[in-house]
C-alpha positions in Angstrom: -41.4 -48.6 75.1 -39.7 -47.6 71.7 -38.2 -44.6 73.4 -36.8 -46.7 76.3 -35.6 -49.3 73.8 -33.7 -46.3 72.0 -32.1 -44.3 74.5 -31.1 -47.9 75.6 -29.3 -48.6 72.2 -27.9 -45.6 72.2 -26.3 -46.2 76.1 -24.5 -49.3 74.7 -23.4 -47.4 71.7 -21.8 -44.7 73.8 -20.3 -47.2 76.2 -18.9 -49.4 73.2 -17.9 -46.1 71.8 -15.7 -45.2 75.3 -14.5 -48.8 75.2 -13.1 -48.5 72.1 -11.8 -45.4 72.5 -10.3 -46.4 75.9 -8.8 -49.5 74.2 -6.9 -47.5 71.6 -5.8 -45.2 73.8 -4.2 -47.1 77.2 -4.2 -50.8 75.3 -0.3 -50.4 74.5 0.9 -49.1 77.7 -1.3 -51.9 79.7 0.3 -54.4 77.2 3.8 -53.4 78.3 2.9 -53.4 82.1 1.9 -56.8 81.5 5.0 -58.4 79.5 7.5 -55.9 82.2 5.3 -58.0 84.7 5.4 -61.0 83.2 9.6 -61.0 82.4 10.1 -59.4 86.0 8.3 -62.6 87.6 9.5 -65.9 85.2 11.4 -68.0 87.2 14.0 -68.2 83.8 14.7 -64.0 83.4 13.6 -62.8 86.8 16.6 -62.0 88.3 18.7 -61.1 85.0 15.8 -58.6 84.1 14.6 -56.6 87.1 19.2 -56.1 88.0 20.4 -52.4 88.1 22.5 -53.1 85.0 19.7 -54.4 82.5 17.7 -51.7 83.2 20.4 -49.5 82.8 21.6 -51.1 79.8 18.0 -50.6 78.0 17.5 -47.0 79.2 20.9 -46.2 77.8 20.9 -48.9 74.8 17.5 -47.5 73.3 18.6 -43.5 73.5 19.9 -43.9 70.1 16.9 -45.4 68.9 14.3 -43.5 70.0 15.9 -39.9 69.2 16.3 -41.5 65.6 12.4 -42.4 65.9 11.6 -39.2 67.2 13.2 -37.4 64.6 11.0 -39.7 62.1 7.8 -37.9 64.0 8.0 -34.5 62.5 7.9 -35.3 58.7 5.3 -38.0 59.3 3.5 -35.1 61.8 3.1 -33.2 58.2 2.3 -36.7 56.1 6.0 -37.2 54.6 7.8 -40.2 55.2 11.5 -40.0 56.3 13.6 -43.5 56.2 16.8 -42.0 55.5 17.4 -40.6 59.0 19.2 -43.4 60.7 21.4 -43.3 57.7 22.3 -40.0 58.2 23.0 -41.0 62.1 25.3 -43.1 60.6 27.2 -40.8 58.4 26.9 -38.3 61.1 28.7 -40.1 63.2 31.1 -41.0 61.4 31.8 -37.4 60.4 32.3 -36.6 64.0 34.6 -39.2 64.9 36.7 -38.4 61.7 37.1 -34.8 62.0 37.8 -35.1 66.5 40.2 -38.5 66.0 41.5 -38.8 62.6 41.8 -34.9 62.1 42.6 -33.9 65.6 39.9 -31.0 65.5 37.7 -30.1 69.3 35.1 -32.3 70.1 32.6 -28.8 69.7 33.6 -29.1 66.0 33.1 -32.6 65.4 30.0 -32.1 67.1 28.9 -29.1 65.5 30.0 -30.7 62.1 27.6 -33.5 62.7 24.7 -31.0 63.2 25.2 -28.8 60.3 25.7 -32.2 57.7 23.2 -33.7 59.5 20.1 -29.8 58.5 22.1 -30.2 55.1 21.2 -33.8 53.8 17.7 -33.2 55.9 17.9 -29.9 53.5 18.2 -31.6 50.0 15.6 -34.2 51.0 13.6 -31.2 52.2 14.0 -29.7 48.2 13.4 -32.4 46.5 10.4 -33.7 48.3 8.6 -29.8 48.7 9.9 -27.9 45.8 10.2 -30.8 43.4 7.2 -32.5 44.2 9.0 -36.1 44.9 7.8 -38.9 46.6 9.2 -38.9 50.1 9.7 -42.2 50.6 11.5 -42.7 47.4 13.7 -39.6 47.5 14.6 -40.7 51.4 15.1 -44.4 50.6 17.3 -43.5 47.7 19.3 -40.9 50.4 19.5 -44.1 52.6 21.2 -46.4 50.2 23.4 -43.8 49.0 24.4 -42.3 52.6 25.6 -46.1 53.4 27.8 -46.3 50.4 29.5 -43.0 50.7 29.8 -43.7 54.3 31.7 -47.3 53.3 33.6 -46.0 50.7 35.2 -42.9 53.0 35.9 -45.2 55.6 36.8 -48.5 53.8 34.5 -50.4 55.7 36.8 -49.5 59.0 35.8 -48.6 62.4 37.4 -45.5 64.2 38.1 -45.4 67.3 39.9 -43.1 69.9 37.4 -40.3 70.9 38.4 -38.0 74.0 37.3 -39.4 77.3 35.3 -36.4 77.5 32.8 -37.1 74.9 33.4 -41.3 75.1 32.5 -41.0 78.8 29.6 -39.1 78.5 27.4 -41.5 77.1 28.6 -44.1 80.0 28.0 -41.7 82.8 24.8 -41.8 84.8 23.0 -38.4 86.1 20.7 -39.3 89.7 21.3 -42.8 88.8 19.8 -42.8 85.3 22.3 -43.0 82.0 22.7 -39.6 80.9 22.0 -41.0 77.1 18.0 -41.2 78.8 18.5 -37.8 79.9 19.4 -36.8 76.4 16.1 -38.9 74.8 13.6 -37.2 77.3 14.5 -33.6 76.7 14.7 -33.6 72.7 11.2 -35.9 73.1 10.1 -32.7 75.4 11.2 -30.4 73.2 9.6 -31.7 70.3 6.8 -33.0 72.1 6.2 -29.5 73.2 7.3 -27.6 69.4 4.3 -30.0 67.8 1.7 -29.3 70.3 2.1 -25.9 71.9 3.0 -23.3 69.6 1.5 -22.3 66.0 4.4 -23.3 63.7 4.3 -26.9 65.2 0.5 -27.3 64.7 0.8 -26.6 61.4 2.4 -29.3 60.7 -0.6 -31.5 61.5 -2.6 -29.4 59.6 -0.4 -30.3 56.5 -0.7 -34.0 57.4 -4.3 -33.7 57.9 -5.6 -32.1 55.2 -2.5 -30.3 52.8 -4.6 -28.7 50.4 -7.1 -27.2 52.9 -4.3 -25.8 54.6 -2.8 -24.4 51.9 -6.3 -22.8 51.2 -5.8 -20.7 54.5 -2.6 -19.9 53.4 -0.1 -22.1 55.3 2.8 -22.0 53.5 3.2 -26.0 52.8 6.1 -26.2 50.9 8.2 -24.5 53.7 6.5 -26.4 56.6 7.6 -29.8 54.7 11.0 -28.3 53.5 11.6 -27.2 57.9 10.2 -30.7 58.8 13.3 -32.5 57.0 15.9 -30.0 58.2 14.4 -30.8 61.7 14.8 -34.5 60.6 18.3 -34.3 59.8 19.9 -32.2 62.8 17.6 -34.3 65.4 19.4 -37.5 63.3 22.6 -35.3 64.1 22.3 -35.3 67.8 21.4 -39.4 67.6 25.4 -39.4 65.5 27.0 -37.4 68.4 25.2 -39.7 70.9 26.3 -42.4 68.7 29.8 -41.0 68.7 30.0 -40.7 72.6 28.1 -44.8 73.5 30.6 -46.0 71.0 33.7 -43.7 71.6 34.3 -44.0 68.0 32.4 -44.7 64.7 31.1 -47.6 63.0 30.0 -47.3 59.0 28.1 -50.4 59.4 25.5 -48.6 62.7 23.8 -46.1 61.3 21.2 -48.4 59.0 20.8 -51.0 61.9 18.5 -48.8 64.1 16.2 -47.9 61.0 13.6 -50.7 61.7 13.5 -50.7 65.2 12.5 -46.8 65.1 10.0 -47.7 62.3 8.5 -50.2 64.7 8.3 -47.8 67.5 7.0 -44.7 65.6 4.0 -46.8 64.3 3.4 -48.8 67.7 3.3 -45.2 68.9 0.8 -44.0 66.8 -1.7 -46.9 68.0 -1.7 -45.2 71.9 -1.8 -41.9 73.5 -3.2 -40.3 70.4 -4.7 -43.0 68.2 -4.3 -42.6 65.1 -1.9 -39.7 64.9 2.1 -40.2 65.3 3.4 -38.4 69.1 6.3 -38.1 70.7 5.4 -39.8 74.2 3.8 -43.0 72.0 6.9 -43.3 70.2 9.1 -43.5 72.9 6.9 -45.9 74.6 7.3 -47.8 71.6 10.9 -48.0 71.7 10.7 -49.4 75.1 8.4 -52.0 74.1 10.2 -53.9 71.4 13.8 -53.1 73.4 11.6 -54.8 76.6 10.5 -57.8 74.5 13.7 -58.6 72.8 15.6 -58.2 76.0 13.3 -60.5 77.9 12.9 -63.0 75.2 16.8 -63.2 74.6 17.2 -63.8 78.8 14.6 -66.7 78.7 17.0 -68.1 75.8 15.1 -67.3 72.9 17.5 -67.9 69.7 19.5 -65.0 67.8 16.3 -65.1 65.0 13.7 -64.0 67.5 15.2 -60.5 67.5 15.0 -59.4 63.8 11.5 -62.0 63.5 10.2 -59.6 67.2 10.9 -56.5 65.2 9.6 -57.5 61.6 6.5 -58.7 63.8 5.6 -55.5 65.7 6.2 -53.7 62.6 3.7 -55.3 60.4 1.2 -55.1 63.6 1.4 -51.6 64.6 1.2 -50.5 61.0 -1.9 -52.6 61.0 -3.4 -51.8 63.5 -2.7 -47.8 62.9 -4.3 -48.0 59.6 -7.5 -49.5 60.8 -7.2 -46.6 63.7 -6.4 -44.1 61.5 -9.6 -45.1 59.0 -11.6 -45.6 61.6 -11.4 -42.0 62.8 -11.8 -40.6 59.3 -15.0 -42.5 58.9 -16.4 -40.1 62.3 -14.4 -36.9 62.1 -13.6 -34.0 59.2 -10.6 -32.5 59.6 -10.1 -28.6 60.3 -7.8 -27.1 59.5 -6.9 -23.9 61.0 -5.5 -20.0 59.7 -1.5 -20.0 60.3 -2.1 -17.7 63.5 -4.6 -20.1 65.0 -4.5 -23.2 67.4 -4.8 -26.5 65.3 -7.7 -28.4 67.0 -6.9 -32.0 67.4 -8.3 -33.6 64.1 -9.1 -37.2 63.9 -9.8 -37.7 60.0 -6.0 -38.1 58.6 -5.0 -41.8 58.1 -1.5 -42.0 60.0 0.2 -43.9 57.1 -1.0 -41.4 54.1 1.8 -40.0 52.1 1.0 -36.6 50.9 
């Protein structure tokens, strides 16, 4: 009787445990095919919100976004924070559109410019943060203020304009019916996506952001893997500047800074799904999609201009919620591993998503 009364117990447990688990895992994606149902069936934004042109609009209007989120991923993949990236969008892009309109230079060097500023202010971050033993957040939030002033002050608070058809068409164009901007989004997520996961120098950097002194230990070099993880930042915030560059055909000193928030919001919705607890690529950009769905859908129904920024601020303080409790949850059942440099990095569930190390 005892025996059947324990092996009971334990049934539910297991079941609760799956639950749970199942929860976490497919809770946000079954939340957004509910408010994409809900929006594509109210009487008020039905018809607005399931036309060719607002889907377009938000596969194409959140490409800028979510590169700038995914770029966010790698630091935080190895426990750093990185808020200055959509700051360095901004000056990125208005590096390109300065050197192709006001200087008269190709649109490869404007581009290539953007890339190579954008590894260089990732690269001082990088050195202050790994070889100076910094905060992150401090040394990137101070490289975010400054960025926006230098940016202001070069450009006198002026918009330019006049970029090449070539490159201002691009981000307009479509490519089998989808904007060429969601191309650009899917294959640096797949790339990175695929860096992190599949091959040894990307899985170290979860073993940094698992456990940074046992990985050190088996003689991962940390310091470089945290220095790489903010050059990595700053060219993938590069490519969101060209992007920027082409959607815009010009550049805007006051663009950059607005996208920081909504990337924080999706970067920490996307650590509560796919891989609770941990920050991933496919997450994220289901992230993204999520707060550009709600806003969209709440501004068609008529929702005043406040809903917007109070949406955002909202998701923000709920997904880093709920990602903490996730993230402590985990740590309370699992001990991280960390693995020799040449070896696979098993999936460890101990590290707290929102631990600075």
């Amino acid at each position: 009787m005892a025996a059947a009364t324990k092996n009971r117990a334990s049934g539910h447990g297991r079941t609760a445990r799956i639950v749970t688990r199942s929860t976490e895992q497919f809770g946000l994606p079954v939340l957004f095919a509910l408010m994409v149902l809900f929006f594509a069936t109210y009487s008020m934004s039905r018809r607005a919100f399931t036309s060719s042109e607002n889907i377009n609009n938000i596969l194409a209007g959140q490409s800028v976004t979510g590169i700038i989120a995914l770029g966010m991923v790698i630091p935080l993949a190895a426990g750093y924070f990185d808020v200055s990236i959509a700051a360095i969008a901004g000056v990125t892009n208005v590096a390109a559109g300065s050197i192709i309109v006001e200087h008269g230079q190709s649109i490869w060097t404007g581009m290539l410019a953007a890339l190579v500023l954008g590894g260089l202010i990732g690269a001082v971050n990088g050195v202050l943060v790994a070889y100076f033993k910094v905060n992150g957040l401090i040394v990137t939030l101070g490289s975010y203020t400054v960025l926006g002033g230098v940016v202001t002050w070069y450009t006198k608070g002026a918009s330019i304009s006049g970029v090449p058809g070539s490159l201002g068409n691009w981000g307009s164009e479509k490519w089998l019916g989808i904007p060429r901007p969601f191309w650009l989004l899917a294959v640096v997520g797949l790339i990175i996506w695929y860096g992190l996961m599949h091959t040894p120098f990307g899985r170290q950097f979860e073993a940094v952001g698992s456990n940074e002194a046992a990985a050190r230990l088996v003689g991962i070099r940390v310091e470089r893997l945290v220095f790489c993880s903010f050059v990595l930042a700053g060219l993938i915030a590069g490519i969101a500047g060209i992007l920027l560059t082409s959607r815009s055909g010009g550049a805007d000193p006051t663009a950059g800074p607005s996208y920081l928030f909504p990337a924080l919001a999706a970067v920490f919705l996307g650590a509560t799904t796919i891989r609770p607890g941990k920050y991933n690529v496919w997450g994220t950009i289901l992230g993204i999609f999520f707060v550009a769905v709600g806003v969209t859908g709440f501004t068609l129904i008529g929702a005043d201009a406040w809903v917007t920024p109070v949406f955002d601020g909202g998701v923000l303080i709920v997904a880093v919620f709920i990602s903490t409790v996730v993230g402590r949850r985990r740590a309370g059942h699992a001990v991280a591993v960390v693995p020799k440099p040449d070896e696979p990095v098993p999936v460890s569930e101990a590290d707290s998503v929102t631990a600075e190390a």
